[in-house]
Amino acid sequence: MKLTLTHDEIAAYCGELHASNQAFKSHYPADSFDRQPVHTVYGGANLFKAGFAAKLGEVALKTLDTYAPSYSVFARALGLPRADTLPTNAMELASLTRALEANPEQVRETKQAAWLAFTVYNRVVKKLQSEPVEDNRIDFEDGYGNRPDDEEDGHAASAADEVAKGMREGILPPFIGIRIKTFSDECKQRSIRTLDIFLTRLAEQTGGKLPQNFIVTLPKVTTPGQVSTCAKILENLEARLGFAKDSLRMEIMIETTQSIINYQGENTVPLLVAAAGSRCRSAIFGTYDYTASCNITAAHQNHTHPACDFARHVMQVSLAGTGITISDGATTSMPIGPHKAAKDVVLSAQQMDENRAVVHGAWKLHYDNIMHSLRHGYYQGWDLNPGQLPVRYAAMDTFFLSSLQDASARLNAFLNKAAQATLVGNTFDDAATGQGLLNFFLRGMACGAITEQEVLATGITLEELRSRSFVQIVNNRTGK
């Protein structure tokens, strides 16, 4: 074929494009294959014990049994899809439960809402029994408060002792770390001292070993200088205490307007991450501090405020493809009833009803907030109370299971027709949607809501799924 451009010119252009593409990949290496916890549970350092996670699981199971003794009650409290169609009559519910226990897939064909409620409830119970906490943060900031120096010194040392004990006994959650105080002028010295005491004591107790997936959380970050100083401190302590090189990782908390846009009008998020060097693993959004910094009054400081969505989206577009994970904030309405029975005293029926109403209301709010996060692409958030744990896992399972059949049909149709666009039902899918479906299964598997067998049923292989690229899958199948 006749060409206008010379061979050398085309080679030069290709060289320029290769350099540009490589530079892009250096900034956006793609999302990590590593597991990301679905939540972080914060608790005051003064309360931390090695068996903290198991204890929270016990309390969570007791709360679930008290306020939602059946899948029907739990589904209605949270507002699961079509939960209002579930039976309230005890005999009808018992009959339906027997059918679900005998053949859940058969019931699923005609009673999708019942199958979903039953499946979610049982998965939540199993999760609370086996791994109630995925990520635990020993808190020296808001959940701990300001205390005399000798008291915080003692808690920093004792927390390290308990972490070391948990390591020896193998009872720590899969992810764990500490949140120190902010690096503001008022708190910087106390914050650094706590970090030093904790890590020094931990190194003494463990011979320079860290728990798996250990991290240091730096809250209320406002300047890249705070992040770079924290990274330097971690590097120094790491070398002098015998921890493995680059093993002390950190995460930053985005809780102020200045950590979104700085005084020069720049997006601050990438600058903060870059200041950590290679030590930053994640960024967390702090709902209530952020809304306060926007001068939003207390009555309107909530998880779904538009100001929060703006900040979330800035974080999301800033960190997409970088390998830095993102986490959403907390629901501060706790599922704790107003009445507590004294020893040898039974609550009245009215008191129990009032407790149930408060707990169910807090559950519903937390569920709605988690669903809001999931729809916005935030697959991790905070939990502050053991009563919130059943809701966290129920929301994750519901989010994925309620869409599984539709997503499976669409992905299967895509794979069958490879590079061709597809019309399934009344939804037209293109390659970008194919990537979205791939993300659905990747995230669903990562949090345990979707099983390996359910993924394979779509026609995709695990190797293809782990490639994380729908375009690459299509090209491989069409021989391109």
Coordinates of C-alpha atoms in Angstrom, one line a residue:
M1 CA 0.0 0.0 0.0
K2 CA 1.1 3.5 -0.8
L3 CA 2.1 5.5 2.4
T4 CA 3.0 9.2 2.8
L5 CA 5.0 8.8 6.1
T6 CA 8.4 7.3 5.9
H7 CA 9.5 4.2 7.8
D8 CA 11.7 6.3 10.0
E9 CA 9.0 8.8 10.7
I10 CA 6.6 6.1 11.8
A11 CA 9.3 4.6 14.0
A12 CA 9.9 7.9 15.6
Y13 CA 6.2 8.5 16.3
C14 CA 5.9 5.0 17.8
G15 CA 8.9 5.7 20.0
E16 CA 7.3 8.9 21.3
L17 CA 4.1 7.0 22.0
H18 CA 5.9 4.2 23.8
A19 CA 7.6 6.7 26.0
S20 CA 4.3 8.4 26.8
N21 CA 2.6 5.1 27.4
Q22 CA 5.3 3.9 29.8
A23 CA 5.2 7.2 31.7
F24 CA 1.4 6.7 32.1
K25 CA 1.9 3.1 33.4
S26 CA 4.4 4.3 35.9
H27 CA 1.8 6.6 37.4
Y28 CA -1.1 4.1 37.0
P29 CA 0.2 0.6 37.5
A30 CA -3.4 -0.7 37.9
D31 CA -5.3 -1.7 40.9
S32 CA -3.7 -4.2 43.3
F33 CA -4.5 -7.9 43.2
D34 CA -4.1 -7.9 47.0
R35 CA -7.1 -8.5 49.2
Q36 CA -8.8 -5.3 50.4
P37 CA -10.8 -5.6 53.7
V38 CA -14.5 -4.6 53.5
H39 CA -14.2 -2.5 56.6
T40 CA -12.0 -1.1 59.3
V41 CA -13.1 -1.4 62.9
Y42 CA -11.9 1.4 65.2
G43 CA -11.6 1.0 68.9
G44 CA -9.8 3.0 71.6
A45 CA -6.3 1.8 72.4
N46 CA -7.2 1.6 76.1
L47 CA -9.7 -1.2 75.3
F48 CA -7.6 -3.2 72.9
K49 CA -6.9 -6.9 73.7
A50 CA -5.4 -9.7 71.6
G51 CA -8.8 -11.4 71.5
F52 CA -10.6 -8.2 70.5
A53 CA -11.9 -9.5 67.2
A54 CA -13.4 -12.7 68.6
K55 CA -15.0 -10.8 71.4
L56 CA -16.6 -8.4 68.9
G57 CA -17.9 -11.4 66.9
E58 CA -19.6 -12.8 70.1
V59 CA -21.3 -9.4 70.8
A60 CA -22.3 -9.1 67.2
L61 CA -23.9 -12.5 67.2
K62 CA -25.7 -11.8 70.4
T63 CA -27.1 -8.5 69.0
L64 CA -28.2 -10.3 65.9
D65 CA -30.0 -13.0 67.9
T66 CA -31.6 -10.5 70.1
Y67 CA -33.0 -8.1 67.5
A68 CA -33.2 -10.3 64.4
P69 CA -33.7 -13.9 65.5
S70 CA -34.7 -14.9 61.9
Y71 CA -33.8 -14.0 58.4
S72 CA -37.3 -12.5 57.8
V73 CA -36.9 -10.0 60.7
F74 CA -33.4 -9.1 59.6
A75 CA -34.4 -8.6 56.0
R76 CA -37.3 -6.4 57.0
A77 CA -35.2 -4.3 59.4
L78 CA -32.6 -3.6 56.7
G79 CA -35.1 -3.2 53.8
L80 CA -33.6 -6.0 51.6
P81 CA -35.2 -6.2 48.1
R82 CA -38.9 -7.2 48.4
A83 CA -38.5 -8.0 52.1
D84 CA -42.1 -6.9 52.6
T85 CA -43.2 -10.1 50.8
L86 CA -41.7 -12.4 53.4
P87 CA -44.1 -14.2 55.7
T88 CA -44.7 -12.9 59.2
N89 CA -46.8 -15.9 60.2
A90 CA -44.7 -18.3 62.2
M91 CA -46.1 -21.5 60.5
E92 CA -45.6 -20.0 57.0
L93 CA -42.1 -18.9 57.8
A94 CA -41.2 -22.3 59.3
S95 CA -42.5 -24.0 56.1
L96 CA -40.5 -21.7 53.9
T97 CA -37.4 -22.2 56.0
R98 CA -37.6 -25.9 55.6
A99 CA -37.9 -25.6 51.8
L100 CA -34.9 -23.3 51.7
E101 CA -32.8 -25.6 53.9
A102 CA -33.7 -28.6 51.7
N103 CA -33.3 -27.0 48.2
P104 CA -32.4 -23.3 48.2
E105 CA -31.9 -23.1 44.4
Q106 CA -35.3 -24.5 43.8
V107 CA -36.9 -21.9 46.0
R108 CA -34.8 -19.2 44.4
E109 CA -36.6 -19.8 41.1
T110 CA -40.0 -18.7 42.5
K111 CA -39.2 -16.8 45.7
Q112 CA -36.1 -14.7 45.0
A113 CA -36.6 -12.4 47.9
A114 CA -36.9 -15.3 50.4
W115 CA -33.7 -17.0 48.9
L116 CA -31.8 -13.7 49.2
A117 CA -32.9 -13.0 52.8
F118 CA -32.1 -16.6 53.9
T119 CA -28.8 -16.7 52.1
V120 CA -27.6 -13.3 53.4
Y121 CA -28.6 -14.1 56.9
N122 CA -26.8 -17.4 57.0
R123 CA -23.7 -16.0 55.4
V124 CA -23.6 -13.2 58.0
V125 CA -23.9 -15.7 60.9
K126 CA -21.1 -17.8 59.4
K127 CA -18.9 -14.8 58.8
L128 CA -19.4 -13.5 62.4
Q129 CA -18.4 -17.0 63.7
S130 CA -15.3 -17.4 61.5
E131 CA -13.9 -14.0 60.8
P132 CA -15.9 -11.2 62.5
V133 CA -13.3 -8.5 61.9
E134 CA -11.3 -8.1 58.7
D135 CA -9.4 -5.0 59.7
N136 CA -8.8 -3.5 63.2
R137 CA -7.3 -0.1 64.0
I138 CA -6.1 0.5 67.5
D139 CA -7.0 4.1 67.9
F140 CA -5.1 6.9 69.7
E141 CA -7.1 9.7 68.1
D142 CA -10.8 10.5 68.2
G143 CA -11.8 7.1 69.7
Y144 CA -9.2 7.6 72.5
G145 CA -9.1 11.3 73.2
N146 CA -6.6 13.5 75.0
R147 CA -5.1 11.9 78.1
P148 CA -2.1 12.6 80.4
D149 CA 1.2 11.6 78.8
D150 CA 2.0 8.8 81.2
E151 CA -1.4 7.3 80.6
E152 CA -1.0 7.3 76.8
D153 CA 2.6 6.0 77.2
G154 CA 1.2 3.1 79.1
H155 CA -1.5 2.3 76.6
A156 CA 1.0 2.5 73.7
A157 CA 3.1 -0.1 75.4
S158 CA 0.3 -2.3 76.5
A159 CA -1.3 -2.2 73.0
A160 CA 2.0 -3.4 71.5
D161 CA 2.1 -6.2 74.1
E162 CA -1.4 -7.3 73.1
V163 CA -0.5 -7.2 69.4
A164 CA 2.5 -9.4 70.1
K165 CA 0.4 -11.8 72.1
G166 CA -2.1 -12.0 69.2
M167 CA 0.7 -12.7 66.8
R168 CA 2.0 -15.6 69.0
E169 CA -1.5 -17.0 69.4
G170 CA -2.6 -16.4 65.8
I171 CA -5.8 -14.6 66.8
L172 CA -5.3 -11.2 65.2
P173 CA -7.6 -10.2 62.3
P174 CA -6.1 -10.4 58.7
F175 CA -5.4 -6.6 58.8
I176 CA -4.4 -4.5 61.8
G177 CA -2.7 -1.2 62.6
I178 CA -2.8 1.9 64.8
R179 CA -4.1 5.3 64.3
I180 CA -1.9 8.0 65.8
K181 CA -2.9 11.6 66.5
T182 CA -2.7 14.2 63.8
F183 CA 0.6 16.0 63.0
S184 CA -0.8 19.4 63.9
D185 CA 1.4 21.7 66.0
E186 CA -0.8 20.8 69.1
C187 CA -0.5 17.0 68.7
K188 CA 2.7 16.3 66.7
Q189 CA 5.0 15.6 69.6
R190 CA 2.5 13.3 71.3
S191 CA 1.7 11.6 68.1
I192 CA 5.3 10.8 67.3
R193 CA 6.0 9.6 70.8
T194 CA 3.1 7.2 70.8
L195 CA 4.2 5.8 67.4
D196 CA 7.8 5.4 68.7
I197 CA 6.7 3.7 72.0
F198 CA 4.4 1.3 70.2
L199 CA 6.8 0.2 67.5
T200 CA 9.8 0.0 69.9
R201 CA 7.8 -2.2 72.3
L202 CA 6.5 -4.4 69.5
A203 CA 9.9 -4.9 68.0
E204 CA 11.2 -6.0 71.5
Q205 CA 8.3 -8.4 71.9
T206 CA 8.4 -9.9 68.4
G207 CA 12.1 -9.7 67.4
G208 CA 11.5 -7.1 64.7
K209 CA 8.4 -8.8 63.1
L210 CA 5.1 -7.1 62.2
P211 CA 1.6 -8.6 62.0
Q212 CA 0.5 -9.3 58.5
N213 CA -0.9 -6.3 56.7
F214 CA 0.1 -3.9 59.5
I215 CA -0.4 -0.2 58.8
V216 CA -0.1 3.2 60.5
T217 CA -3.0 5.6 60.0
L218 CA -2.3 9.4 59.8
P219 CA -5.5 11.4 60.4
K220 CA -6.6 14.9 59.4
V221 CA -3.8 15.3 56.9
T222 CA -3.6 18.8 55.5
T223 CA -0.1 19.1 53.9
P224 CA 2.3 16.8 51.9
G225 CA 4.9 17.8 54.5
Q226 CA 3.0 15.9 57.2
V227 CA 2.9 12.8 55.1
S228 CA 6.6 13.0 54.1
T229 CA 7.6 13.5 57.8
C230 CA 5.6 10.4 58.8
A231 CA 7.2 8.4 56.0
K232 CA 10.7 9.5 57.2
I233 CA 9.8 8.5 60.8
L234 CA 8.7 5.1 59.7
E235 CA 11.8 4.6 57.6
N236 CA 14.0 5.6 60.6
L237 CA 12.2 3.3 63.0
E238 CA 12.1 0.5 60.5
A239 CA 15.9 0.5 60.1
R240 CA 16.7 0.9 63.8
L241 CA 14.2 -1.6 65.2
G242 CA 15.0 -4.4 62.8
F243 CA 11.7 -4.4 60.8
A244 CA 12.0 -5.5 57.2
K245 CA 12.7 -2.7 54.7
D246 CA 9.5 -1.0 53.5
S247 CA 7.3 -3.1 55.8
L248 CA 6.0 -0.1 57.7
R249 CA 3.2 1.1 55.5
M250 CA 0.8 4.0 56.1
E251 CA -2.6 5.3 55.1
I252 CA -3.8 8.9 55.0
M253 CA -7.1 10.3 56.1
I254 CA -8.8 12.9 53.9
E255 CA -10.9 14.9 56.4
T256 CA -10.4 18.5 55.4
T257 CA -11.2 20.7 52.4
Q258 CA -7.5 21.5 52.1
S259 CA -6.7 17.8 51.6
I260 CA -8.9 17.9 48.5
I261 CA -8.0 21.3 47.0
N262 CA -5.1 23.4 48.3
Y263 CA -4.5 27.1 48.4
Q264 CA -3.2 27.1 44.8
G265 CA -6.3 25.4 43.5
E266 CA -4.5 22.1 43.0
N267 CA -5.9 18.7 43.6
T268 CA -4.1 17.8 46.9
V269 CA -4.8 14.0 46.9
P270 CA -2.1 12.9 44.5
L271 CA 0.4 15.3 46.2
L272 CA -0.3 13.7 49.6
V273 CA 0.1 10.1 48.2
A274 CA 3.3 11.1 46.4
A275 CA 4.7 12.5 49.6
A276 CA 4.6 9.1 51.2
G277 CA 6.9 7.6 48.6
S278 CA 6.1 4.0 48.3
R279 CA 4.7 3.6 51.8
C280 CA 1.1 4.8 51.2
R281 CA -1.4 1.8 50.9
S282 CA -4.7 3.6 51.1
A283 CA -6.7 6.8 51.6
I284 CA -9.7 7.1 53.9
F285 CA -12.5 9.6 53.7
G286 CA -13.6 11.1 57.0
T287 CA -17.2 12.1 56.7
Y288 CA -17.8 14.2 59.8
D289 CA -14.6 16.1 60.0
Y290 CA -14.8 16.9 56.3
T291 CA -18.4 18.2 56.5
A292 CA -17.4 20.3 59.6
S293 CA -14.5 21.8 57.6
C294 CA -17.1 22.8 54.9
N295 CA -19.1 24.7 57.6
I296 CA -22.0 22.3 57.3
T297 CA -24.1 22.4 60.5
A298 CA -24.4 19.3 62.7
A299 CA -28.0 18.5 61.6
H300 CA -26.9 18.1 58.0
Q301 CA -23.6 16.3 58.6
N302 CA -24.4 12.9 57.1
H303 CA -22.9 10.2 55.0
T304 CA -24.8 11.1 51.8
H305 CA -24.4 14.9 51.8
P306 CA -23.4 16.2 48.3
A307 CA -20.2 17.7 49.7
C308 CA -19.2 14.2 50.7
D309 CA -19.9 12.8 47.3
F310 CA -17.8 15.5 45.7
A311 CA -14.8 14.6 48.0
R312 CA -15.3 10.9 47.3
H313 CA -15.3 11.5 43.6
V314 CA -12.1 13.6 43.8
M315 CA -10.4 10.8 45.7
Q316 CA -11.7 8.2 43.3
V317 CA -10.5 9.8 40.1
S318 CA -7.2 10.8 41.7
L319 CA -6.4 7.3 42.8
A320 CA -8.0 5.1 40.2
G321 CA -5.4 2.7 38.7
T322 CA -2.7 3.7 41.1
G323 CA -2.9 0.7 43.3
I324 CA -3.9 2.9 46.3
T325 CA -7.2 1.6 47.8
I326 CA -9.9 4.0 49.1
S327 CA -12.2 3.6 52.1
D328 CA -15.4 5.4 53.1
G329 CA -16.3 6.8 56.5
A330 CA -18.5 5.7 59.3
T331 CA -22.1 5.7 60.5
T332 CA -22.2 7.4 63.9
S333 CA -25.7 6.3 64.9
M334 CA -25.0 3.2 67.1
P335 CA -27.4 0.2 67.3
I336 CA -27.7 0.4 71.1
G337 CA -31.1 0.4 72.7
P338 CA -31.9 3.1 75.4
H339 CA -32.8 0.5 78.0
K340 CA -30.3 -1.8 79.7
A341 CA -31.5 -4.4 82.1
A342 CA -30.0 -4.4 85.6
K343 CA -28.8 -7.6 87.2
D344 CA -31.7 -10.0 87.8
V345 CA -34.2 -7.5 86.2
V346 CA -36.0 -8.3 83.0
L347 CA -37.0 -5.5 80.6
S348 CA -40.6 -4.8 80.0
A349 CA -42.3 -5.6 76.7
Q350 CA -42.4 -1.8 76.0
Q351 CA -38.8 -1.3 76.8
M352 CA -37.8 -4.2 74.5
D353 CA -39.9 -2.7 71.7
E354 CA -38.2 0.6 72.2
N355 CA -34.8 -1.0 72.1
R356 CA -35.7 -2.9 68.9
A357 CA -36.9 0.2 67.2
V358 CA -33.7 2.1 68.0
V359 CA -31.5 -0.8 66.9
H360 CA -33.4 -1.5 63.7
G361 CA -33.3 2.3 62.9
A362 CA -29.5 2.4 63.3
W363 CA -29.2 -0.8 61.3
K364 CA -31.2 0.6 58.4
L365 CA -29.2 3.9 58.4
H366 CA -25.9 2.0 58.3
Y367 CA -27.2 -0.4 55.6
D368 CA -28.3 2.6 53.4
N369 CA -25.0 4.3 54.0
I370 CA -23.0 1.2 53.0
M371 CA -25.2 0.8 49.9
H372 CA -24.5 4.4 49.0
S373 CA -20.8 3.8 49.3
L374 CA -21.0 0.6 47.2
R375 CA -22.9 2.3 44.4
H376 CA -20.2 5.0 44.3
G377 CA -17.4 2.3 44.0
Y378 CA -16.2 2.4 47.7
Y379 CA -15.9 -1.2 48.8
Q380 CA -14.5 -0.5 52.3
G381 CA -15.8 1.6 55.2
W382 CA -15.7 2.1 58.9
D383 CA -17.5 0.2 61.6
L384 CA -17.5 1.6 65.2
N385 CA -19.6 -0.9 67.1
P386 CA -20.0 -4.7 67.1
G387 CA -23.7 -4.2 66.4
Q388 CA -22.8 -2.7 63.0
L389 CA -20.9 -5.8 61.9
P390 CA -24.0 -7.9 60.8
V391 CA -25.1 -5.0 58.7
R392 CA -21.7 -4.5 57.0
Y393 CA -21.6 -8.1 55.8
A394 CA -25.3 -8.2 55.0
A395 CA -25.0 -5.1 52.8
M396 CA -21.9 -6.5 51.0
D397 CA -23.7 -9.8 50.3
T398 CA -26.9 -8.2 49.2
F399 CA -25.2 -5.8 46.9
F400 CA -23.6 -8.6 44.9
L401 CA -26.1 -11.4 45.2
S402 CA -29.1 -9.3 44.2
S403 CA -27.4 -8.5 40.9
L404 CA -25.6 -11.8 40.3
Q405 CA -28.1 -13.5 38.0
D406 CA -28.4 -10.5 35.7
A407 CA -24.6 -9.8 35.7
S408 CA -23.9 -13.5 35.0
A409 CA -26.3 -13.5 32.0
R410 CA -24.8 -10.4 30.5
L411 CA -21.2 -11.5 31.0
N412 CA -22.0 -14.9 29.5
A413 CA -23.6 -13.2 26.5
F414 CA -20.5 -11.0 26.1
L415 CA -18.1 -13.9 26.2
N416 CA -20.2 -15.9 23.7
K417 CA -20.1 -13.1 21.2
A418 CA -16.6 -12.0 22.0
A419 CA -16.0 -8.6 20.5
Q420 CA -19.5 -8.0 19.3
A421 CA -21.8 -5.6 21.1
T422 CA -24.7 -7.4 22.9
L423 CA -28.3 -6.8 23.7
V424 CA -29.6 -8.7 26.7
G425 CA -33.2 -8.0 27.7
N426 CA -33.5 -4.2 27.3
T427 CA -29.9 -3.4 28.3
F428 CA -27.3 -2.7 25.5
D429 CA -23.8 -3.6 26.6
D430 CA -20.5 -2.4 25.0
A431 CA -16.9 -3.1 25.9
A432 CA -16.9 -0.5 28.7
T433 CA -19.9 -2.2 30.3
G434 CA -18.0 -5.5 29.9
Q435 CA -15.2 -4.1 32.0
G436 CA -17.8 -3.0 34.6
L437 CA -19.2 -6.6 34.7
L438 CA -15.7 -7.9 35.2
N439 CA -15.2 -5.5 38.0
F440 CA -18.4 -6.7 39.6
F441 CA -17.2 -10.3 39.8
L442 CA -13.7 -9.3 40.9
R443 CA -15.1 -7.3 43.8
G444 CA -17.7 -9.8 44.6
M445 CA -15.1 -12.6 44.9
A446 CA -12.7 -10.4 46.8
C447 CA -15.3 -9.9 49.6
G448 CA -16.6 -13.4 49.6
A449 CA -20.1 -12.6 48.3
I450 CA -19.6 -14.4 45.1
T451 CA -18.1 -17.9 45.0
E452 CA -15.6 -19.3 42.5
Q453 CA -18.3 -21.7 41.2
E454 CA -20.6 -18.8 40.5
V455 CA -17.9 -17.0 38.6
L456 CA -17.1 -20.0 36.5
A457 CA -20.8 -20.5 35.6
T458 CA -20.6 -17.3 33.5
G459 CA -18.2 -19.0 31.1
I460 CA -15.1 -17.0 32.2
T461 CA -12.0 -18.7 33.5
L462 CA -10.3 -17.6 36.7
E463 CA -7.2 -16.8 34.7
E464 CA -9.2 -14.5 32.5
L465 CA -10.9 -12.9 35.5
R466 CA -7.5 -12.2 37.1
S467 CA -6.3 -10.5 34.0
R468 CA -8.7 -7.7 35.1
S469 CA -9.0 -6.6 31.5
F470 CA -12.1 -7.3 29.4
V471 CA -10.5 -6.0 26.2
Q472 CA -7.6 -8.4 26.8
I473 CA -10.0 -11.3 27.3
V474 CA -11.9 -10.5 24.1
N475 CA -8.7 -10.1 22.1
N476 CA -7.4 -13.5 23.4
R477 CA -10.6 -15.2 22.4
T478 CA -10.7 -13.7 19.0
G479 CA -7.0 -14.2 18.3
K480 CA -6.1 -10.6 18.1

